[in-house]
Coordinates of C-alpha atoms in Angstrom, one line a residue:
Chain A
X1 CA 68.3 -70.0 81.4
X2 CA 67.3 -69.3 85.1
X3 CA 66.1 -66.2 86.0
X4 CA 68.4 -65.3 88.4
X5 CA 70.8 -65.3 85.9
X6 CA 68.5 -62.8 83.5
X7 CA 68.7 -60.5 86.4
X8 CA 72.2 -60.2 86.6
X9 CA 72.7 -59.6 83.2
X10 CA 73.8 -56.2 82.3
X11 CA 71.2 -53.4 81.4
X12 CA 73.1 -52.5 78.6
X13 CA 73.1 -55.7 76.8
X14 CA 69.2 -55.7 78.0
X15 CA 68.8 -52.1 76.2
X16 CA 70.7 -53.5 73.1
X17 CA 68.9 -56.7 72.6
X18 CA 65.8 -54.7 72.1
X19 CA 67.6 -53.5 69.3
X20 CA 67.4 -56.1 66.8
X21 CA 65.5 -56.1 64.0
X22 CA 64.6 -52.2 64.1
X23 CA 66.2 -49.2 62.9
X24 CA 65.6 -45.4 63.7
X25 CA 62.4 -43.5 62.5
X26 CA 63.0 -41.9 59.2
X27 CA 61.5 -38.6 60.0
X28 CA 63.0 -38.9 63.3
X29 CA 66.6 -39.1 61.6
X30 CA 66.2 -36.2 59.1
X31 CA 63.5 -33.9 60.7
X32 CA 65.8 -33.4 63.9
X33 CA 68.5 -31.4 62.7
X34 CA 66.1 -29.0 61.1
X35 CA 63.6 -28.8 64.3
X36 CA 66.4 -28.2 66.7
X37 CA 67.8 -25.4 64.4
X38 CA 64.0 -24.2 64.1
X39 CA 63.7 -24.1 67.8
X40 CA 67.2 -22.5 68.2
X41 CA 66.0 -19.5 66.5
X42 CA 63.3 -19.0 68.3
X43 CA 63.3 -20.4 71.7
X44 CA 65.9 -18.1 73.1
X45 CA 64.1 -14.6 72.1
X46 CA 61.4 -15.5 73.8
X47 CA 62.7 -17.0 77.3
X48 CA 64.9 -13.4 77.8
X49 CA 63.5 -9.8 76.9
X50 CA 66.2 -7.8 77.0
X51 CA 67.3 -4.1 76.6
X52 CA 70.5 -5.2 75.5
X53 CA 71.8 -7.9 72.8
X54 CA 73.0 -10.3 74.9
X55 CA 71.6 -13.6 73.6
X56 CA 74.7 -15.3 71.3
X57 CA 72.2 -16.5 67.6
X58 CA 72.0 -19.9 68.8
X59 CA 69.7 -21.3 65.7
X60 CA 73.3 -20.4 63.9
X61 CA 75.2 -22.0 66.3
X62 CA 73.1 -25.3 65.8
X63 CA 74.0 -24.9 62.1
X64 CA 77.2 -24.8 62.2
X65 CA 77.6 -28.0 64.7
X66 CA 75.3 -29.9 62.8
X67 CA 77.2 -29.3 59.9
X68 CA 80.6 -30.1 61.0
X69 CA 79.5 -33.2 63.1
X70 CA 77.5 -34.2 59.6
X71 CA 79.0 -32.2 56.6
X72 CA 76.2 -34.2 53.9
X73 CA 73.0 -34.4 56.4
X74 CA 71.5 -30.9 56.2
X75 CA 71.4 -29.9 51.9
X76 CA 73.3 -27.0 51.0
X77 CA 70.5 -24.7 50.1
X78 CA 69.0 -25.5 53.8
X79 CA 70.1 -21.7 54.6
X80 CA 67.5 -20.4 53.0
X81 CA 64.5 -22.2 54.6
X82 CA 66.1 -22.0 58.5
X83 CA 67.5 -18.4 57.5
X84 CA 63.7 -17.2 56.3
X85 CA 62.8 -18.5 59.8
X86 CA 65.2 -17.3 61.8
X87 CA 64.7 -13.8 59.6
X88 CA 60.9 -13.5 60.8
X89 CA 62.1 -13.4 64.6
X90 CA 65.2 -12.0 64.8
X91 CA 64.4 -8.6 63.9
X92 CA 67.5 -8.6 61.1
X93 CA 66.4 -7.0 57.9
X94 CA 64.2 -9.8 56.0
X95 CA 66.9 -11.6 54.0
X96 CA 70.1 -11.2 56.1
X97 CA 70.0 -15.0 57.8
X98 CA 69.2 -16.4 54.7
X99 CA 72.7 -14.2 53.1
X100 CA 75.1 -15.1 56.0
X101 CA 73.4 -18.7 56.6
X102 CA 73.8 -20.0 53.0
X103 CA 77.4 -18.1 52.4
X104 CA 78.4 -20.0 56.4
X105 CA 77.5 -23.4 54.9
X106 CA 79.4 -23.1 51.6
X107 CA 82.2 -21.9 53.3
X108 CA 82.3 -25.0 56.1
X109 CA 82.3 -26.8 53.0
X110 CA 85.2 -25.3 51.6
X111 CA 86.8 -25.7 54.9
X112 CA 85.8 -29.1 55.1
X113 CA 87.3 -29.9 51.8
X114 CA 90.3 -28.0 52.4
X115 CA 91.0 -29.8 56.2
X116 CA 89.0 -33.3 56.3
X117 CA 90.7 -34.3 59.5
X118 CA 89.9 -31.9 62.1
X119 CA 89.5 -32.2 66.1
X120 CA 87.1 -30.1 67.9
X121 CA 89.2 -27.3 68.9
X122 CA 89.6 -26.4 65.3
X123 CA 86.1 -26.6 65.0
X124 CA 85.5 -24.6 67.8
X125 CA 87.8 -21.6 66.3
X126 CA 86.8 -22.0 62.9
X127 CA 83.0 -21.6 64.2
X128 CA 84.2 -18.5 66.9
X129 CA 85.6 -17.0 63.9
X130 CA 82.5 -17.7 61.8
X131 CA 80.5 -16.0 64.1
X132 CA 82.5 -12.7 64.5
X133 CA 82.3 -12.2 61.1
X134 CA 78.4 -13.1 61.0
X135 CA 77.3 -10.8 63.9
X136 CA 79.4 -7.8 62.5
X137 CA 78.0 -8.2 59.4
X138 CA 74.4 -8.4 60.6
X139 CA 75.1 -5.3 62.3
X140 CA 76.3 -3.9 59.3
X141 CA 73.0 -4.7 57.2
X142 CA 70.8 -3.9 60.5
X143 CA 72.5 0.0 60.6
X144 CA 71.6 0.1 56.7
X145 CA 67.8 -0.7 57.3
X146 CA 67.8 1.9 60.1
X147 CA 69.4 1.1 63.4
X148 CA 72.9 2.8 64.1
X149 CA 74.8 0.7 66.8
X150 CA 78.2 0.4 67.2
X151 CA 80.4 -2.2 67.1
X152 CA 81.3 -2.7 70.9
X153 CA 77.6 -3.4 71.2
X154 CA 78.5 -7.1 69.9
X155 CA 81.3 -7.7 72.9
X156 CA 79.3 -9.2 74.9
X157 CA 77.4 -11.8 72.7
X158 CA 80.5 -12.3 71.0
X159 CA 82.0 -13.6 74.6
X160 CA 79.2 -15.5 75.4
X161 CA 78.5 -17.1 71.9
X162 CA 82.2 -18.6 72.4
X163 CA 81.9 -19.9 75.3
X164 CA 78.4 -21.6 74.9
X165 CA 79.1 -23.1 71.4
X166 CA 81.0 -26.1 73.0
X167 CA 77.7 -26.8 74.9
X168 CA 75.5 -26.0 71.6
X169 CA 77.8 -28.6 70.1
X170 CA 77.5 -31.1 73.1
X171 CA 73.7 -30.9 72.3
X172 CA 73.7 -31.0 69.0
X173 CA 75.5 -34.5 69.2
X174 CA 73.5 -35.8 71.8
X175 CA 70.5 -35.1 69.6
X176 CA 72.7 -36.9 66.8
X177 CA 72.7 -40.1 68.8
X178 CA 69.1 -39.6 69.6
X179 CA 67.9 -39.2 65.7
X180 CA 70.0 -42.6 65.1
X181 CA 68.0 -44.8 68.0
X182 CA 66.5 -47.8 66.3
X183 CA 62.7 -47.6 67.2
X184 CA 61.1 -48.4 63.8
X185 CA 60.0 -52.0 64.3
X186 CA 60.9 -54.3 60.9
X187 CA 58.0 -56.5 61.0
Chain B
X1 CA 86.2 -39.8 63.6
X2 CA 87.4 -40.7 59.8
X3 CA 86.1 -38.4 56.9
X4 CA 83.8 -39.5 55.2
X5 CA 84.4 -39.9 51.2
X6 CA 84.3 -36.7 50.0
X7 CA 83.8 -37.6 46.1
X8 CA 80.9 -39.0 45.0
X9 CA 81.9 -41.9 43.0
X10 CA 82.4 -42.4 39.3
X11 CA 78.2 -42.1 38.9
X12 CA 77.1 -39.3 36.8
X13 CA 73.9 -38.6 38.6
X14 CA 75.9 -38.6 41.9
X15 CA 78.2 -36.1 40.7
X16 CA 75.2 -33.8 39.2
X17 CA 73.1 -34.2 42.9
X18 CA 76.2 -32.7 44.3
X19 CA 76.2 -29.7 41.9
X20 CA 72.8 -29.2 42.0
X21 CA 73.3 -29.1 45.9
X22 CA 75.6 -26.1 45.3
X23 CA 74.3 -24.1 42.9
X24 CA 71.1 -24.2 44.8
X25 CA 73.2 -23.1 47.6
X26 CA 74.8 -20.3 45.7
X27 CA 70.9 -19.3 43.8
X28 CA 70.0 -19.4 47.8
X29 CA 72.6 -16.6 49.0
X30 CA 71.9 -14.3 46.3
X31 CA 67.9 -14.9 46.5
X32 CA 68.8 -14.0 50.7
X33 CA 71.0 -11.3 49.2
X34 CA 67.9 -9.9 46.9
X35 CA 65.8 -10.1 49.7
X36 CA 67.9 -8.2 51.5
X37 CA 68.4 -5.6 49.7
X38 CA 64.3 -5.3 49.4
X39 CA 64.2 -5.0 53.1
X40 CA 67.0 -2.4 53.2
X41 CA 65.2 -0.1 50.9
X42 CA 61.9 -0.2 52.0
X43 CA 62.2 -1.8 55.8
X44 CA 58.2 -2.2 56.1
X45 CA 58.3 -4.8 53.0
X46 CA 58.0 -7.9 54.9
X47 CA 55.9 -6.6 58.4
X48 CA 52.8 -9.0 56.7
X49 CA 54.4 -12.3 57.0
X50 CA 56.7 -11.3 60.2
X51 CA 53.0 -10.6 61.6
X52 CA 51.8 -14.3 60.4
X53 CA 54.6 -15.8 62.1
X54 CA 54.4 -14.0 65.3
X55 CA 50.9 -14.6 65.3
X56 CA 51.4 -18.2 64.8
X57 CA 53.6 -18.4 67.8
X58 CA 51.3 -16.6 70.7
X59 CA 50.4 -19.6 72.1
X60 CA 54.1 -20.7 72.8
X61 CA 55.7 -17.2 73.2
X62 CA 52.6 -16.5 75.8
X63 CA 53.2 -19.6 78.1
X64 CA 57.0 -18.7 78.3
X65 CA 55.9 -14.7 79.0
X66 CA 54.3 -16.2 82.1
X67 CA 57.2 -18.6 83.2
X68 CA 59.7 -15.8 82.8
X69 CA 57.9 -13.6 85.0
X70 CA 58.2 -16.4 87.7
X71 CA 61.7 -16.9 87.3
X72 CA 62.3 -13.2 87.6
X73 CA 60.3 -13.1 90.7
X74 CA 62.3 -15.8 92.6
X75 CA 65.8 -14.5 91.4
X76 CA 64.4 -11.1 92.8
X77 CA 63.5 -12.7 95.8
X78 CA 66.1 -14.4 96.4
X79 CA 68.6 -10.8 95.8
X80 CA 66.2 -9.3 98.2
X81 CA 67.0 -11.8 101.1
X82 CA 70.8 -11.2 100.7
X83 CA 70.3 -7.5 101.2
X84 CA 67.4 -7.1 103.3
X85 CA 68.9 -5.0 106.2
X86 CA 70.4 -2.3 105.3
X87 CA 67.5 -2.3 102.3
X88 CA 65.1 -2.2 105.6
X89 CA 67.3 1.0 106.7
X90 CA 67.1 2.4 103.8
X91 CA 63.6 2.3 102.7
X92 CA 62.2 3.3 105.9
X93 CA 64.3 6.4 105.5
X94 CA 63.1 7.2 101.8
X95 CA 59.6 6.4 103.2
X96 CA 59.3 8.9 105.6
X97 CA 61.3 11.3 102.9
X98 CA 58.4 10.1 100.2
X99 CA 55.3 10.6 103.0
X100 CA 56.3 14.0 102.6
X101 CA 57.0 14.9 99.0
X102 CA 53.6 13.3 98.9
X103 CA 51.5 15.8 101.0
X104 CA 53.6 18.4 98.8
X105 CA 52.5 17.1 95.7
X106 CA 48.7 16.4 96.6
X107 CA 48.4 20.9 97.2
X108 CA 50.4 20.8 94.1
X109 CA 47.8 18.7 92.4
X110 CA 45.2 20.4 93.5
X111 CA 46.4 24.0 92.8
X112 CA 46.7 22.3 89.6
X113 CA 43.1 21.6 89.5
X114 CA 42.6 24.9 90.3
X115 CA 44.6 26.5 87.7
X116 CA 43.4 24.5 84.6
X117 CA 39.7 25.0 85.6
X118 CA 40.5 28.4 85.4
X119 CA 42.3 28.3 81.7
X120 CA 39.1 25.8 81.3
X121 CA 41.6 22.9 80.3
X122 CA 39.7 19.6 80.3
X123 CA 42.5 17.3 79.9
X124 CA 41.9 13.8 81.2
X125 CA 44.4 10.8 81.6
X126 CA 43.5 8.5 78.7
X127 CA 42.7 5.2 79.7
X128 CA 44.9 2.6 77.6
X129 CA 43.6 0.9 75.2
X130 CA 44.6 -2.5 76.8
X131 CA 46.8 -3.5 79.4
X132 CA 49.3 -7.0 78.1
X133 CA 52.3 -8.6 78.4
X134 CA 55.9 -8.4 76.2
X135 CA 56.1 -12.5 74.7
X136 CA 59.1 -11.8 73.0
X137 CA 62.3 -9.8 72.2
X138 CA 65.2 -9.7 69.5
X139 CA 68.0 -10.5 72.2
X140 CA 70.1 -11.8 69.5
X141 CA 70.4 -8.9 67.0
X142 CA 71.1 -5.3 67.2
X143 CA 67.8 -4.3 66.5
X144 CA 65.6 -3.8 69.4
X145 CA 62.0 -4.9 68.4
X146 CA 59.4 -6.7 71.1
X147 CA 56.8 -8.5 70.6
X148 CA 53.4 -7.5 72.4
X149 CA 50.5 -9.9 72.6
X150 CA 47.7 -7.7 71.4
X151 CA 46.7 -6.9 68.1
X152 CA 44.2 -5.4 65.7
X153 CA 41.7 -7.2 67.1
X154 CA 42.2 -5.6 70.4
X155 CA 42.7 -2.0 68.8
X156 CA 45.8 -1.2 68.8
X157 CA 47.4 0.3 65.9
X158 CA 50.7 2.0 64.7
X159 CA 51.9 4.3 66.4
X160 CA 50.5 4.0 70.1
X161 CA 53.0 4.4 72.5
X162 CA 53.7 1.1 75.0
X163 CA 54.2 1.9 78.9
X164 CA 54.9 -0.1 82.1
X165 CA 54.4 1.8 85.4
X166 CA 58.0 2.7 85.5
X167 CA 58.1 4.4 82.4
X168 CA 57.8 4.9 79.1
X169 CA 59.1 1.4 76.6
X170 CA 59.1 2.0 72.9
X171 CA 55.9 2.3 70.5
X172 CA 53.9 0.0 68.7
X173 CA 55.5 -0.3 64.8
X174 CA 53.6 -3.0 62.5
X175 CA 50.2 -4.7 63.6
X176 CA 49.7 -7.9 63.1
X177 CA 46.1 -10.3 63.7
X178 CA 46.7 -10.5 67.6
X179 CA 50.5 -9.8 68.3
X180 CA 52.4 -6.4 67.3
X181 CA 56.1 -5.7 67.3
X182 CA 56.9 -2.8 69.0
X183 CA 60.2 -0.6 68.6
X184 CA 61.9 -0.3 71.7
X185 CA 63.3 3.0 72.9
X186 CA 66.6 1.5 72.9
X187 CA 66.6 1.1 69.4
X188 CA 68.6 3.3 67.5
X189 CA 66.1 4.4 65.2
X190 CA 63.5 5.8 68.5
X191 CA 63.9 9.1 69.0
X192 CA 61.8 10.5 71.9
X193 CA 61.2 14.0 72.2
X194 CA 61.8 14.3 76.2
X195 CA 62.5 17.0 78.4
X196 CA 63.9 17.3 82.3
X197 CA 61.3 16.5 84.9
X198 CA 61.8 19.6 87.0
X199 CA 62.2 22.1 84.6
X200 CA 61.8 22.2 80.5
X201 CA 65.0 21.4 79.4
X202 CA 64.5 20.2 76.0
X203 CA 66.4 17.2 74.2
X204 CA 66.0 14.6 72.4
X205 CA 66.5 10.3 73.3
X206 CA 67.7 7.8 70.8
X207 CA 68.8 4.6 71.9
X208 CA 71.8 3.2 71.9
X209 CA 71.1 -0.4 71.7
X210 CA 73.5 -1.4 74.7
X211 CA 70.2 -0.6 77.0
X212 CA 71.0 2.9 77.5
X213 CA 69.6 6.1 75.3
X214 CA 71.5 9.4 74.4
X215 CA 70.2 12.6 75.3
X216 CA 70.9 14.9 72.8
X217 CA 69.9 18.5 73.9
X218 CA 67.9 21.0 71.3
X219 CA 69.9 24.3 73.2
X220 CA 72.9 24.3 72.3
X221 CA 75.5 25.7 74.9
X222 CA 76.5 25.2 78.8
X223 CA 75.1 21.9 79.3
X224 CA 73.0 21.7 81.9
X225 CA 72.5 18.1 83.1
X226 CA 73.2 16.6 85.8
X227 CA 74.0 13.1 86.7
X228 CA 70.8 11.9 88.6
X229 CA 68.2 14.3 86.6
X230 CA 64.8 12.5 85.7
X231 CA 64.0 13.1 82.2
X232 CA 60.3 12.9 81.2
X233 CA 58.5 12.5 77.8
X234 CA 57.6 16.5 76.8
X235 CA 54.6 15.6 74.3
X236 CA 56.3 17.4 71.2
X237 CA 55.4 15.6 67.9
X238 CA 52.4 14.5 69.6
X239 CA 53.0 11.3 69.7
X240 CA 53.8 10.4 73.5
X241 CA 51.7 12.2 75.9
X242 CA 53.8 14.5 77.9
X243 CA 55.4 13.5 81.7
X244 CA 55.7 9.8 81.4
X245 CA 59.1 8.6 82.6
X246 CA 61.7 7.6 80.6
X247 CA 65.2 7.9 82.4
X248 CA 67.7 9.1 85.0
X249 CA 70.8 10.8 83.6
X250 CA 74.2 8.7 84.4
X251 CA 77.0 9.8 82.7
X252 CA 77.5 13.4 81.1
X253 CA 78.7 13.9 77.5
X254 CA 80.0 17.2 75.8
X255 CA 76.5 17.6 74.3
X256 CA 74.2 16.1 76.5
X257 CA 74.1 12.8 78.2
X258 CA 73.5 8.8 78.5
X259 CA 71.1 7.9 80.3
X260 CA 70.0 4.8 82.4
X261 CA 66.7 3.2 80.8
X262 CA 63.9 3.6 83.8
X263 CA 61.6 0.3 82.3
X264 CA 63.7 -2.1 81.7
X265 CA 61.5 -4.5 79.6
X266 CA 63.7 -7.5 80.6
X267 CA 62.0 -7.2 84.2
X268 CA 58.6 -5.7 82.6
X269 CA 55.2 -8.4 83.3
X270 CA 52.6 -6.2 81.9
X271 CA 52.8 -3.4 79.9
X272 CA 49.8 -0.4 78.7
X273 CA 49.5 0.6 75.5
X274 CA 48.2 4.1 75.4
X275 CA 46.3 6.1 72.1
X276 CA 48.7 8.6 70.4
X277 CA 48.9 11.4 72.3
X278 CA 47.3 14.0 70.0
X279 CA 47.3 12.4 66.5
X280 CA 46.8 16.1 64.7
X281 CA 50.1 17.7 66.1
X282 CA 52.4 14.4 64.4
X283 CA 50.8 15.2 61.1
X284 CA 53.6 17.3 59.5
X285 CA 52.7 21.0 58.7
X286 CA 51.2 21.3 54.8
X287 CA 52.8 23.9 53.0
X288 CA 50.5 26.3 51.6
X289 CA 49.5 26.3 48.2
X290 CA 49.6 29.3 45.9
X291 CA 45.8 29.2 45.4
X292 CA 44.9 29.0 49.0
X293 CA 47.5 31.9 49.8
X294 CA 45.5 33.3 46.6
X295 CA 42.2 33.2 48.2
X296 CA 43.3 34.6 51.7
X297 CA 44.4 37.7 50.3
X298 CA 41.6 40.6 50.0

């Protein structure tokens, strides 16, 4: 073959030949989903301080993409390690993300069950609604360990949780692609 | 995309992984729901390992603390360039108005001076026992907690009220190693005891979570706010010192008022946290006993 040739030859098919005989890092593969949902609990609180709520609970958010892109990948008991996390930053009552985490997952998997073939609008209304019920409920257990808000408080992070879970799920499935690059060399 | 095969196969150990999965799922919602309850009941119950875990992220929370302070500066900046004529006009005018209310306020110092020498007052501004930055916040939940970067180590302890220059932010809550969460005074559960700035109308502030805090006045009758009054802390349960800042009336209820927060901690770089005020007076009164009642009587 002539170099010339080599050079003309698409970078794709360049990219792809360096493919063979690898396949993608294990930890890489199933240590993602949790570190993103990890870091989505706890990056957000401390980029904006806020005298308001107004940040929508994006480590939940990651959840629930992850597990409608890939209803087997993360266990079902995975709420209670992310929700503990996501508890000691949050500034629910200790226990609440754990609660509403584990009981979301079950019930995507009822859903799941119930409707296998789904597009994304669904899944975007199925998660909108998900999340309603998950913020008013946190406020419900937050006013019994002390606070006293009302429920208009949540209007805005409602709005804006809608509107940025299509990009939360955008990322998530970007990360999906990037968990599944063959890097692990066979030999 | 195609569904994956939802049944998992005609293996017996297949089928008991994927029970397994759920009841631990299940166990896991009513451990969270346990849990829960614990932290309801007694809302203190977990401050040790919140404390481990915030201490755990300084480092992190820190370097962001300094990187949002940038970004505010250059949005600030950048708000300031749009508007900088008639701000120009503007401040010049309050400038002059401020020079002053300034020479006013420097006789009324010292006549102040004056006064408390003669009622031999020695009352000092405490200096605060350190100066720090807010590293985090709970923007995603109802609750409005902070996060300080300063902790035992650097004396602070429950209790101590937490200050920017504009005004008064929350107090500290639990302690941890070297970070302490601090309850906002937008929290619901903050009441301040505050009182107006020019005279001593007394009332309380409890947050109201949407960044704003109620005034609920003590006196009950003819309100007698007024949209733009100044309210200041009054020192009553001796916990904030009296005459820091906390916010400017804005819109008048039947029984007081909402007020507009005066440090916002979303625009906040460093924050003071001060001693308590006068730790005796928050002590609450002891009842007398019988046998001390007993011994005072001739």
């Amino acid at each position: 073959m002539n170099p010339a040739s080599r050079l003309t030859k698409p970078i794709t098919d360049r990219f792809r030949s360096r493919r063979l005989n690898r396949v993608p890092s294990p930890i890489l593969a199933e240590g993602l989903p949790w570190l993103s949902i990890l870091l989505g609990s706890f990056i957000p609180l401390i980029l904006v301080i806020g005298a308001a709520p107004v940040m929508p609970p994006i480590g939940f958010m990651m959840l629930l993409s992850w597990r409608q892109l890939r209803p087997g990948l993360l266990p079902v008991w995975s709420g209670v390690p992310l929700g503990a996390f996501d508890d000691l930053f949050s500034g629910q009552p200790f226990g609440s993300a754990i609660l509403l985490w584990s009981l979301a997952i079950i019930l995507l998997d009822v859903i799941e069950a119930r409707f296998p073939w789904r597009n994304f609008l669904l899944d975007w209304f199925t998660s909108a609604l998900i999340i309603c019920l998950y913020l008013a409920l946190g406020l419900m257990f937050a006013n019994a360990a002390g606070g006293g808000a009302a429920m208009p408080v949540l209007v805005p992070q409602l709005i804006s949780a809608f509107l940025v879970f299509p990009l939360v799920s955008l990322l998530v499935s970007g990360l999906d692609k990037l968990r599944l690059i063959p890097i692990v060399d066979l030999d | 995309m195609a569904p994956p095969n939802r049944l998992p196969s005609y293996s017996r150990r297949a089928q008991y992984t994927t029970f397994f999965g759920y009841l631990a799922g299940v166990i896991g919602a009513l451990v969270g729901g346990g849990l829960l309850i614990i932290s309801i009941a007694s809302p203190g119950a977990f401050s040790g390992l919140r404390g481990i875990a915030s201490d755990a992220t300084e480092p992190v929370a820190g370097l962001a603390s300094k990187g949002r302070a940038k970004s505010i500066g250059i949005a600030e900046t950048i708000s300031g360039f749009v508007q900088f004529g008639s701000q120009q006009a503007r401040m010049k005018r309050e400038l002059a108005e401020a020079k002053v209310r300034l020479v006013e306020l420097e006789a009324q110092a010292e006549e102040n001076k004056r006064l408390k020498a003669l009622l031999q007052l020695t009352e000092a501004d405490p200096k605060p026992v350190i100066v720090t930055r807010l590293i985090s916040a709970t923007t995603a939940s109802t609750r409005r907690f902070a996060t300080l970067s300063a902790g035992q180590t650097d004396g602070v302890t429950v209790g101590m009220p937490v200050r920017s220059p504009m005004g008064l932010i929350g107090r500290v809550l639990e302690v941890g190693h070297s970070t302490s969460r601090v309850l906002l005074v937008t929290d619901p559960e903050s009441v301040v005891p505050v009182r107006r700035g020019t005279d001593g109308v007394a009332a309380f502030a409890q947050g109201r979570t949407d960044g704003s805090i109620q005034i609920k006045l003590i006196g009950l009758g003819v309100n007698p706010l007024k949209v733009g009054d100044a309210l200041v802390t009054s020192g009553s349960g001796g916990l904030y010192r009296p005459g820091t800042p906390i916010g400017i009336v804005a819109v008048l209820t039947r029984d007081g008022a909402i007020a507009k927060l005066l440090s916002d901690p979303a625009v906040t770089e460093y924050v003071a946290v001060e001693p308590v005020w006068a730790p005796e007076a928050s002590k609450p009164i002891q009842q007398p006993t019988a046998a001390q009642v007993g011994t005072a009587q001739p």
